[in-house]
Coordinates of C-alpha atoms in Angstrom, one line a residue:
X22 CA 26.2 -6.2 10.9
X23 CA 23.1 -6.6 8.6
X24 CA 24.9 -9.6 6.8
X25 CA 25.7 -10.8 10.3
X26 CA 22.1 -11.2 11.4
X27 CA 20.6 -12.6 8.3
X28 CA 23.1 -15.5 8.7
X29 CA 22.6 -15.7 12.1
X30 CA 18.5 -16.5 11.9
X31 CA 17.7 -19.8 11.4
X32 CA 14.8 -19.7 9.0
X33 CA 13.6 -17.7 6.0
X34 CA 11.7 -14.8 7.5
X35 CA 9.6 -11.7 7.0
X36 CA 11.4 -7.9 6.7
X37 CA 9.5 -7.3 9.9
X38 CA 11.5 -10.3 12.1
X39 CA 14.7 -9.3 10.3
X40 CA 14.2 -5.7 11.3
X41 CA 13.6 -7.1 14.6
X42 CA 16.6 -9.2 14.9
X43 CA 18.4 -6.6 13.6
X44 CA 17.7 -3.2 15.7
X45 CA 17.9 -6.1 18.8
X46 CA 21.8 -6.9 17.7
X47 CA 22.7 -3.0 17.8
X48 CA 21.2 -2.3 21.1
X49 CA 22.6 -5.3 23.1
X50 CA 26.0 -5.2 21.4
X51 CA 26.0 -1.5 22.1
X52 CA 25.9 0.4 25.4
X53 CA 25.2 3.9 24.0
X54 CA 22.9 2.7 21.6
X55 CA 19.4 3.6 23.4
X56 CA 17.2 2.5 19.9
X57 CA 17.5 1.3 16.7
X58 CA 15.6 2.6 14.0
X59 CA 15.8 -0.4 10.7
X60 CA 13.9 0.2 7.4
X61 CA 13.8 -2.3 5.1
X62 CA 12.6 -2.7 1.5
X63 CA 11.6 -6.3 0.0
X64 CA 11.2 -6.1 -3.9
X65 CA 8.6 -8.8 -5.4
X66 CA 10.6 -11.1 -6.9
X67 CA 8.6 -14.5 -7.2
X68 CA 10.0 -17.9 -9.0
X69 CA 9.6 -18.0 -12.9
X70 CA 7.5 -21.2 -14.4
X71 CA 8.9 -23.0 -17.4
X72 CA 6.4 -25.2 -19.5
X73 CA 4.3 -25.3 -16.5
X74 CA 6.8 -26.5 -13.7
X75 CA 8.0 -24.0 -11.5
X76 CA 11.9 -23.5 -12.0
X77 CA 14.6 -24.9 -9.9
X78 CA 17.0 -21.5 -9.7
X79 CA 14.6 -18.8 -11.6
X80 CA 12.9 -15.7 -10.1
X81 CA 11.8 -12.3 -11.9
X82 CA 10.6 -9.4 -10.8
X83 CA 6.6 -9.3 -10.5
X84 CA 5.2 -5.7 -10.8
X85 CA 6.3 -2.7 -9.8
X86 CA 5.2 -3.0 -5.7
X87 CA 7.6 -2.5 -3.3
X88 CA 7.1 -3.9 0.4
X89 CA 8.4 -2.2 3.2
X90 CA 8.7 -2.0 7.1
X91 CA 10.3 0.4 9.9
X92 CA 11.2 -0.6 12.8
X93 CA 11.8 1.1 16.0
X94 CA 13.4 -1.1 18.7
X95 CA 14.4 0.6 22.0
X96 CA 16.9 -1.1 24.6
X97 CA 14.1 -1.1 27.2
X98 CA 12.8 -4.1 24.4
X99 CA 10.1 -2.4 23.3
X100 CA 9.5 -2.7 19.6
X101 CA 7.2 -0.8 17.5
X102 CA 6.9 -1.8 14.1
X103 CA 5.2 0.0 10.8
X104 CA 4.8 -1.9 7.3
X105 CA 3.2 -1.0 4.0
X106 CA 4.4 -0.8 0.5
X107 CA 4.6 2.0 -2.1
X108 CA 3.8 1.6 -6.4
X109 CA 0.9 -0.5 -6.2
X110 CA -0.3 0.0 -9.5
X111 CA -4.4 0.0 -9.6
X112 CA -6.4 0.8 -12.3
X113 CA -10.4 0.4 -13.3
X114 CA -12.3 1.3 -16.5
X115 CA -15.7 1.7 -15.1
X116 CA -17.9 2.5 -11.9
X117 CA -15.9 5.9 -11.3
X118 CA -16.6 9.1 -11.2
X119 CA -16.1 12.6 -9.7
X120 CA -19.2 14.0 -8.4
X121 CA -20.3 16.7 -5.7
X122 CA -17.0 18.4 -5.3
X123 CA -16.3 22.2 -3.9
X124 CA -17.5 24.8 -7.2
X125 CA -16.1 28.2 -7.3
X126 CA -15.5 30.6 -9.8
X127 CA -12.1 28.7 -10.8
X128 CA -14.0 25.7 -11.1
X129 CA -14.1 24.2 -15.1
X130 CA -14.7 20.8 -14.6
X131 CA -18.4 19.2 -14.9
X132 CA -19.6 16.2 -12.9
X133 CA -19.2 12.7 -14.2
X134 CA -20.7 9.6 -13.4
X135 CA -18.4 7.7 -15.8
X136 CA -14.1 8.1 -16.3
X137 CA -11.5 6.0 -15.7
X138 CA -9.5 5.5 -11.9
X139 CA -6.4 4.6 -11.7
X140 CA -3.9 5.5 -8.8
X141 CA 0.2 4.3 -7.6
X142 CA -0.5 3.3 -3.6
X143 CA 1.9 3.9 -1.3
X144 CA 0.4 2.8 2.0
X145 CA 2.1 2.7 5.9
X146 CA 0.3 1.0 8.8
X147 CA 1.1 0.4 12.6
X148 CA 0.5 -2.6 14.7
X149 CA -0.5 -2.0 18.2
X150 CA 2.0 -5.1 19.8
X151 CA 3.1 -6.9 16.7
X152 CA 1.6 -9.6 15.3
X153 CA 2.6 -13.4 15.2
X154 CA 2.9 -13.7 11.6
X155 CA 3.8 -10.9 9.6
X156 CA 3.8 -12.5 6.0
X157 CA -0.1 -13.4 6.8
X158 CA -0.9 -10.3 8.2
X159 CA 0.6 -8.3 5.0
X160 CA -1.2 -10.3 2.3
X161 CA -4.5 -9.8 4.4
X162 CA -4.1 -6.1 4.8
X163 CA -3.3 -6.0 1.3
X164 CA -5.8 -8.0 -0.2
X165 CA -8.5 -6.1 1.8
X166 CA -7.2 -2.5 0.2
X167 CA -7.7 -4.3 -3.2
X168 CA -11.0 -5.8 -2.5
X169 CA -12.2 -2.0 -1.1
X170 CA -10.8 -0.5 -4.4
X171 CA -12.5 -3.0 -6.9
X172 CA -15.7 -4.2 -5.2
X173 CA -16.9 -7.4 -6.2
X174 CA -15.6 -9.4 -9.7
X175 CA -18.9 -9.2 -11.6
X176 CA -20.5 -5.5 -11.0
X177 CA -17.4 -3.8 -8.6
X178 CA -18.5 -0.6 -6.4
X179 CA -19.1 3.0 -7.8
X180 CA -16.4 5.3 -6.9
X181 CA -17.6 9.1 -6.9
X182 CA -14.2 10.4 -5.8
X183 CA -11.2 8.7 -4.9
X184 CA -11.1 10.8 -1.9
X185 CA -14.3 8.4 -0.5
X186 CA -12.7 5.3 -1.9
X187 CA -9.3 5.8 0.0
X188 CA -11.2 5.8 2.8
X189 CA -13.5 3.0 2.2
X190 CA -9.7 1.3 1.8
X191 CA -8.6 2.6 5.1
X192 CA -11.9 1.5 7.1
X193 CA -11.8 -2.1 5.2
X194 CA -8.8 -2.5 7.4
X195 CA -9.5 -0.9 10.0
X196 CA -12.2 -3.2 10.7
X197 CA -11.4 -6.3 9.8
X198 CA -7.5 -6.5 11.0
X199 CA -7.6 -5.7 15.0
X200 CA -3.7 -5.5 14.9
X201 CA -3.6 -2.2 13.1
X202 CA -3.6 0.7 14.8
X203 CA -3.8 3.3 12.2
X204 CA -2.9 3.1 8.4
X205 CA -2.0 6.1 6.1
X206 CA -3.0 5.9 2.3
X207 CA -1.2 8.1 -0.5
X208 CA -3.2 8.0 -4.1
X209 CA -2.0 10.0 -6.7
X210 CA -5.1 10.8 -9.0
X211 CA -3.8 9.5 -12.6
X212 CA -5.6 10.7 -15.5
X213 CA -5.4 8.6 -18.8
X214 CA -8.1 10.9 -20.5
X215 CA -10.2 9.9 -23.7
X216 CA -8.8 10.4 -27.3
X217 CA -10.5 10.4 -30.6
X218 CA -8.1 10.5 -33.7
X219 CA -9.2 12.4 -36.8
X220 CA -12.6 11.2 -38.4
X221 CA -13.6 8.7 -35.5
X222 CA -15.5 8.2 -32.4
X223 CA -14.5 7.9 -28.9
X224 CA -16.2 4.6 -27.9
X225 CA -14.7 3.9 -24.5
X226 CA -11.5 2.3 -26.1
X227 CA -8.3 4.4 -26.2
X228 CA -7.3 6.7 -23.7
X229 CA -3.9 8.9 -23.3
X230 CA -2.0 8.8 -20.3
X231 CA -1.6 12.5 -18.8
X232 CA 1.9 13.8 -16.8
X233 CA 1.7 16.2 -14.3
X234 CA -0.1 18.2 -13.0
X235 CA -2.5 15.8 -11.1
X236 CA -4.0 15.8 -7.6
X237 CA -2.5 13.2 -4.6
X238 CA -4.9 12.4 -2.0
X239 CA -4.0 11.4 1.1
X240 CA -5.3 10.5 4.6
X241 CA -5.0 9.0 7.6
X242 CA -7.4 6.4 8.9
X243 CA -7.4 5.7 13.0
X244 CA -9.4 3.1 15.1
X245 CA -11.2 4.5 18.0
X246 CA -8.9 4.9 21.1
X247 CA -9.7 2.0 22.7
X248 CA -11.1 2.1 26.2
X249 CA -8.9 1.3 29.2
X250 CA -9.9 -0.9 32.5

């Protein structure tokens, strides 16, 4: 059946529209069938350039970010529809910290104004009816998580925890996309801690990239229940 839709729709499309067209084929085709629930994946792979002309046949993979949507879509032909993407790799070398946390006696770790941030983002948000294009949407959502991580090109914004920046990321799409609803972040804390070898001096240049154990923040960030007439 999922080979059956994809050749039935008659343009390229988003993973959203194919979930769509998709949980729509089982619950015509199928009296019993009250909803379909469709999750899709869509891994980047983007066209390869060759001595600066983009290639006829050629794609590779681009990163490590995986898009994704579920779909709910009931045979009363309502459809609600979730999208986001996990391993969105992010990293900055400056204006971070970890500042005014919860001290207790267990508590070994001073304040810093200054460390590296970097974090894998998985991320899941809701429309409230859809939206008409989904490819659009996605690349706006995304690039306003970005923007809220790194702040602008030439100075960025201070991060005392990422606690506050996930947030900052969530309300940066919150308010300025009216189609989501709610969006969920997952951050993973990743340390890559400074290193001095023998006889020399730590001067902001090589770090060491930790395993586990590390902390994962997450949160949900909700618009205001909108008011009804």
């Amino acid at each position: 059946m999922c080979y059956f839709v994809a050749k039935q729709l008659d343009r390229p499309c988003s993973v959203e529209e194919y979930a769509i067209a998709l949980g729509r084929k089982f619950v015509s085709e199928y009296p019993l069938v009250s909803a379909a629930i469709i999750e899709v994946d869509q891994k980047p792979w983007q066209r390869v350039s060759v001595d600066g002309e983009a290639h006829n046949h050629g794609f590779a993979i681009s990163g490590t970010e995986v898009r994704m949507t579920r779909v709910e879509v009931r045979k009363s032909g309502e459809v609600d529809v979730q999208s986001g993407f996990r391993e969105l790799r992010l990293c900055k070398t400056t204006q971070s910290g970890y500042e005014g946390f919860h001290r207790d006696q267990y508590t070994l770790l001073p304040d810093t104004k200054e460390r590296l941030m970097a974090s894998s983002v998985t991320c899941t948000w809701s429309y409230f009816g859809g939206a008409q294009d989904y490819d659009m949407e996605y690349k706006k959502i995304r690039q306003k998580l970005v923007d809220a991580f790194f702040g602008t090109p030439k100075s960025g914004v201070y991060s005392p925890s990422v606690q506050k920046t996930l947030y900052e990321m969530g309300e940066s799409v919150i308010d300025g996309c009216p189609e989501v609803e709610w969006i969920m972040l997952n951050m993973p804390n990743l340390h890559f801690n400074p290193l001095h070898p023998v006889a020399s001096k730590f001067e902001h240049d090589v770090y060491f990239p930790t395993s586990e154990p590390h902390g994962t923040i997450e949160a949900v960030v909700q618009r205001r229940q909108r008011a009804r007439l």
